[in-house]
CSV table of C-alpha atoms in Angstrom, one decimal:
chain,number,residue,atom,x,y,z
A,340,UNK,CA,87.6,45.0,100.1
A,341,UNK,CA,86.7,48.3,101.9
A,342,UNK,CA,84.9,46.3,104.6
A,343,UNK,CA,87.9,44.1,105.1
A,344,UNK,CA,90.2,47.1,105.5
A,345,UNK,CA,87.8,48.8,107.9
A,346,UNK,CA,87.6,45.5,110.0
A,347,UNK,CA,91.4,45.3,110.1
A,348,UNK,CA,91.7,49.0,111.1
A,349,UNK,CA,89.2,48.6,113.9
A,350,UNK,CA,91.0,45.5,115.3
A,351,UNK,CA,94.4,47.3,115.2
A,352,UNK,CA,92.8,50.3,116.9
A,353,UNK,CA,91.3,48.1,119.6
A,354,UNK,CA,94.7,46.4,120.2
A,355,UNK,CA,96.4,49.8,120.4
A,356,UNK,CA,94.0,51.0,123.0
A,357,UNK,CA,94.5,47.8,125.0
A,358,UNK,CA,98.2,48.3,124.9
A,359,UNK,CA,98.1,51.8,126.2
A,360,UNK,CA,95.6,50.8,128.9
A,361,UNK,CA,98.1,48.2,130.1
A,362,UNK,CA,100.9,50.8,129.9
A,363,UNK,CA,99.0,53.2,132.1
A,364,UNK,CA,98.4,50.4,134.7
A,365,UNK,CA,102.1,49.4,134.7
A,366,UNK,CA,103.7,52.8,134.6
A,367,UNK,CA,103.9,53.0,138.4
A,368,UNK,CA,105.9,49.8,138.6
A,369,UNK,CA,108.1,49.8,135.4
A,370,UNK,CA,111.9,50.0,135.5
A,371,UNK,CA,112.9,53.6,134.9
A,372,UNK,CA,114.7,52.8,131.6
A,373,UNK,CA,111.6,51.2,130.2
A,374,UNK,CA,109.5,54.0,131.5
A,375,UNK,CA,111.6,56.5,129.6
A,376,UNK,CA,111.1,54.5,126.4
A,377,UNK,CA,107.4,54.4,127.0
A,378,UNK,CA,107.2,58.1,127.6
A,379,UNK,CA,109.0,58.8,124.3
A,380,UNK,CA,106.6,56.5,122.5
A,381,UNK,CA,103.6,58.2,124.2
A,382,UNK,CA,104.9,61.7,123.2
A,383,UNK,CA,105.3,60.6,119.6
A,384,UNK,CA,101.8,59.2,119.6
A,385,UNK,CA,100.4,62.3,121.2
A,386,UNK,CA,101.8,64.6,118.5
A,387,UNK,CA,100.1,62.6,115.8
A,388,UNK,CA,96.9,62.4,117.7
A,389,UNK,CA,96.9,66.1,118.4
A,390,UNK,CA,97.5,66.8,114.7
A,391,UNK,CA,94.6,64.6,113.7
A,392,UNK,CA,92.3,66.2,116.3
A,393,UNK,CA,93.3,69.7,115.2
A,394,UNK,CA,92.6,69.0,111.5
A,395,UNK,CA,89.3,67.2,112.4
A,396,UNK,CA,88.1,70.0,114.6
A,397,UNK,CA,88.8,72.5,111.9
A,398,UNK,CA,87.0,70.6,109.2
A,399,UNK,CA,84.0,69.4,111.3
A,400,UNK,CA,83.3,72.6,113.3
A,401,UNK,CA,80.6,74.8,111.7
A,402,UNK,CA,80.8,77.1,109.8
A,403,UNK,CA,83.0,75.0,107.5
A,404,UNK,CA,86.4,76.4,106.5
A,405,UNK,CA,86.2,78.0,103.1
A,406,UNK,CA,82.5,78.9,103.5
A,407,UNK,CA,81.7,82.1,101.7
A,408,UNK,CA,78.1,82.5,102.7
A,409,UNK,CA,77.5,86.3,102.8
A,410,UNK,CA,74.4,88.3,103.5
A,411,UNK,CA,74.0,90.5,100.5
A,412,UNK,CA,71.6,93.4,99.8
A,413,UNK,CA,69.1,92.9,97.0
A,414,UNK,CA,70.6,93.7,93.5
A,415,UNK,CA,74.2,93.2,94.8
A,416,UNK,CA,76.6,92.5,91.9
A,417,UNK,CA,79.7,91.8,94.0
A,418,UNK,CA,80.4,90.4,97.5
A,419,UNK,CA,83.6,89.6,99.3
A,420,UNK,CA,84.8,88.2,102.7
A,421,UNK,CA,88.5,88.9,103.4
A,422,UNK,CA,90.9,86.0,103.9
A,423,UNK,CA,91.2,86.6,107.6
A,424,UNK,CA,87.6,85.6,108.2
A,425,UNK,CA,87.4,83.0,105.4
A,426,UNK,CA,90.3,80.6,105.9
A,427,UNK,CA,93.3,79.8,108.2
A,428,UNK,CA,96.3,82.1,108.2
A,429,UNK,CA,99.9,81.5,109.3
A,430,UNK,CA,101.0,82.3,111.9
A,431,UNK,CA,97.7,81.9,113.8
A,432,UNK,CA,98.8,84.3,116.5
A,433,UNK,CA,101.3,87.2,117.0
A,434,UNK,CA,102.4,88.9,120.2
A,435,UNK,CA,104.1,92.3,120.6
A,436,UNK,CA,102.8,93.1,117.1
A,437,UNK,CA,105.1,95.6,115.4
A,438,UNK,CA,104.1,98.4,113.1
A,439,UNK,CA,103.4,97.2,109.5
A,440,UNK,CA,103.0,93.6,110.5
A,441,UNK,CA,101.4,91.6,107.7
A,442,UNK,CA,98.6,89.3,108.7
A,443,UNK,CA,98.0,86.6,106.1
A,444,UNK,CA,98.1,87.8,102.5
A,445,UNK,CA,95.7,90.8,102.5
A,446,UNK,CA,95.8,92.6,105.8
A,447,UNK,CA,98.3,94.8,107.7
A,448,UNK,CA,98.3,96.3,111.1
A,449,UNK,CA,99.7,99.8,111.6
A,450,UNK,CA,100.4,101.7,114.8
A,451,UNK,CA,102.9,104.1,116.3
A,452,UNK,CA,103.5,102.6,119.7
A,453,UNK,CA,107.0,102.8,121.1
A,454,UNK,CA,106.5,99.6,122.9
A,455,UNK,CA,103.9,97.2,121.5
A,456,UNK,CA,101.5,95.5,123.9
A,457,UNK,CA,99.2,94.3,121.2
A,458,UNK,CA,98.5,90.6,120.4
A,459,UNK,CA,96.5,89.2,117.5
A,460,UNK,CA,95.0,85.7,117.1
A,461,UNK,CA,92.8,84.1,114.6
A,462,UNK,CA,90.2,82.1,116.4
A,463,UNK,CA,87.5,79.7,115.2
A,464,UNK,CA,83.8,80.9,115.1
A,465,UNK,CA,81.5,78.3,116.7
A,466,UNK,CA,78.4,80.2,117.6
A,467,UNK,CA,75.0,79.4,116.2
A,468,UNK,CA,74.4,81.9,113.4
A,469,UNK,CA,78.0,82.5,112.5
A,470,UNK,CA,78.6,82.7,108.8
A,471,UNK,CA,82.4,83.3,108.9
A,472,UNK,CA,84.6,80.3,109.8
A,473,UNK,CA,87.1,82.5,111.6
A,474,UNK,CA,87.3,85.6,113.7
A,475,UNK,CA,90.2,88.0,114.6
A,476,UNK,CA,90.9,88.7,118.3
A,477,UNK,CA,92.9,91.7,119.2
A,478,UNK,CA,94.1,92.2,122.8
A,479,UNK,CA,95.4,95.7,123.5
A,480,UNK,CA,97.1,96.3,126.9
A,481,UNK,CA,99.1,99.5,127.5
A,482,UNK,CA,98.9,101.7,124.4
A,483,UNK,CA,101.3,104.7,124.1
A,484,UNK,CA,100.7,105.5,120.5
A,485,UNK,CA,98.3,107.9,118.8
A,486,UNK,CA,96.7,105.5,116.2
A,487,UNK,CA,96.1,101.9,115.4
A,488,UNK,CA,94.5,100.6,112.2
A,489,UNK,CA,93.9,97.4,110.3
A,490,UNK,CA,94.3,97.8,106.6
A,491,UNK,CA,92.4,95.3,104.4
A,492,UNK,CA,93.5,95.0,100.8
A,493,UNK,CA,90.6,94.4,98.3
A,494,UNK,CA,90.9,92.0,95.4
A,495,UNK,CA,91.0,93.2,91.8
A,496,UNK,CA,87.3,92.2,91.4
A,497,UNK,CA,86.4,95.1,93.8
A,498,UNK,CA,87.2,97.7,91.1
A,499,UNK,CA,86.3,95.5,88.1
A,500,UNK,CA,83.1,97.0,86.8
A,501,UNK,CA,82.9,99.6,89.6
A,502,UNK,CA,80.8,102.7,88.7
A,503,UNK,CA,80.0,105.9,90.4
A,504,UNK,CA,76.4,104.8,90.7
A,505,UNK,CA,77.5,102.0,93.0
A,506,UNK,CA,77.0,101.9,96.8
A,507,UNK,CA,79.6,100.0,98.6
A,508,UNK,CA,78.5,98.4,101.9
A,509,UNK,CA,80.6,97.0,104.7
A,510,UNK,CA,79.0,94.8,107.3
A,511,UNK,CA,80.7,93.7,110.5
A,512,UNK,CA,80.2,91.7,113.7
A,513,UNK,CA,82.2,93.3,116.5
A,514,UNK,CA,82.5,92.4,120.2
A,515,UNK,CA,84.5,94.6,122.6
A,516,UNK,CA,85.3,94.3,126.2
A,517,UNK,CA,84.6,98.0,126.7
A,518,UNK,CA,83.2,100.6,124.3
A,519,UNK,CA,85.4,102.4,121.8
A,520,UNK,CA,85.1,104.1,118.4
A,521,UNK,CA,85.9,102.4,115.2
A,522,UNK,CA,86.1,104.2,111.8
A,523,UNK,CA,86.1,102.7,108.4
A,524,UNK,CA,88.0,104.7,105.7
A,525,UNK,CA,87.5,103.6,102.1
A,526,UNK,CA,90.4,104.3,99.8
A,527,UNK,CA,90.0,104.2,96.0
A,528,UNK,CA,93.1,104.8,93.8
A,529,UNK,CA,92.5,106.1,90.3
A,530,UNK,CA,95.5,107.3,88.4
A,531,UNK,CA,97.7,109.4,90.7
A,532,UNK,CA,94.8,110.2,93.0
A,533,UNK,CA,93.3,108.5,96.0
A,534,UNK,CA,89.7,109.2,97.0
A,535,UNK,CA,89.0,108.7,100.7
A,536,UNK,CA,85.6,108.4,102.4
A,537,UNK,CA,85.3,107.9,106.2
A,538,UNK,CA,82.4,106.5,108.1
A,539,UNK,CA,82.0,105.6,111.8
A,540,UNK,CA,80.8,102.1,112.6
A,541,UNK,CA,77.5,102.2,114.7
A,542,UNK,CA,78.5,99.8,117.5
A,543,UNK,CA,75.3,100.5,119.6
A,544,UNK,CA,73.0,98.2,117.6
A,545,UNK,CA,72.8,94.6,116.4
A,546,UNK,CA,73.2,95.5,112.7
A,547,UNK,CA,76.7,97.0,112.2
A,548,UNK,CA,77.2,98.4,108.7
A,549,UNK,CA,78.3,101.5,106.8
A,550,UNK,CA,77.7,102.5,103.2
A,551,UNK,CA,79.8,104.5,100.8
A,552,UNK,CA,77.9,106.2,98.0
A,553,UNK,CA,80.4,106.7,95.2
A,554,UNK,CA,78.2,109.3,93.6
A,555,UNK,CA,79.6,111.8,96.1
A,556,UNK,CA,83.2,111.1,95.1
A,557,UNK,CA,85.3,112.3,92.2
A,558,UNK,CA,86.4,108.8,91.2
A,559,UNK,CA,87.3,108.4,87.5
A,560,UNK,CA,85.7,105.1,86.3
A,561,UNK,CA,88.2,104.8,83.5
A,562,UNK,CA,91.3,105.1,85.7
A,563,UNK,CA,90.4,102.8,88.6
A,564,UNK,CA,93.4,100.9,89.9
A,565,UNK,CA,92.8,99.4,93.3
A,566,UNK,CA,90.8,99.7,96.6
A,567,UNK,CA,91.6,99.1,100.2
A,568,UNK,CA,89.9,99.9,103.6
A,569,UNK,CA,91.3,101.1,106.9
A,570,UNK,CA,89.7,100.1,110.1
A,571,UNK,CA,90.8,102.8,112.6
A,572,UNK,CA,90.5,102.1,116.4
A,573,UNK,CA,90.2,105.1,118.6
A,574,UNK,CA,91.4,104.6,122.3
A,575,UNK,CA,92.0,100.8,122.1
A,576,UNK,CA,94.0,100.6,125.4
A,577,UNK,CA,93.1,97.8,127.8
A,578,UNK,CA,90.5,96.3,125.5
A,579,UNK,CA,89.7,93.0,123.8
A,580,UNK,CA,88.3,93.5,120.4
A,581,UNK,CA,86.8,90.5,118.5
A,582,UNK,CA,86.1,91.1,114.8
A,583,UNK,CA,83.7,88.1,114.3
A,584,UNK,CA,83.1,88.8,110.6
A,585,UNK,CA,83.6,91.5,108.0
A,586,UNK,CA,82.1,91.4,104.5
A,587,UNK,CA,81.8,93.8,101.6
A,588,UNK,CA,79.2,94.1,98.9
A,589,UNK,CA,78.1,96.6,96.3
A,590,UNK,CA,74.9,97.4,94.5
A,591,UNK,CA,73.9,100.0,91.9
A,592,UNK,CA,71.9,102.9,93.2
A,593,UNK,CA,68.2,102.7,92.3
A,594,UNK,CA,67.2,105.1,89.4
A,595,UNK,CA,64.6,107.7,90.2
């Protein structure tokens, strides 16, 4: 039965192609009223074809959507890739991004520009070696503010089982049109307190990562509530910033 259905499907497809080939040949000579009808039909067909092509490109392009392959240090007991780099978000792009704009379900952009000339767009990763299905592209034109940051909310699993003997690691793949400074500020809320640890991302090498050793914090393991991370961009004016991937992992510190 499946072979019969496939045979019928192919015959119908062949006839449809032949019909539109004939329409393309006759378009120059058709009566205008018939040409309008044909144009309407062609537009209806194109919308459906574009939708199928878009879905197929998303599913067939590597890395696959939903892939959660993450490079993890030895002994890592938790790893996480935020939604922005793991799956499609809606809307795909935003222009004139306002302060406190939510991006997907777990990210927010903050800035203090009077007039926003910032655009964001989620793009598909297609390079050989990419592990994250998606990237985040940020285009910054005139920037009249004093700060811009991307806040990434961590899931509950980030603090589940978290101890002060853990080392939290953030790895990133970053491309910029021109050099700038990016800082990662880890925030851990425990009770009424928030512990903050700041590290600068080393953008001058191939391996971009920072580590936060919780042994040097005052975090109370019994009162942990939630965790988030701020990516702070210093001097982002007239720059294109591509965040190809961001992942987090944690491992217990080795005992000596």
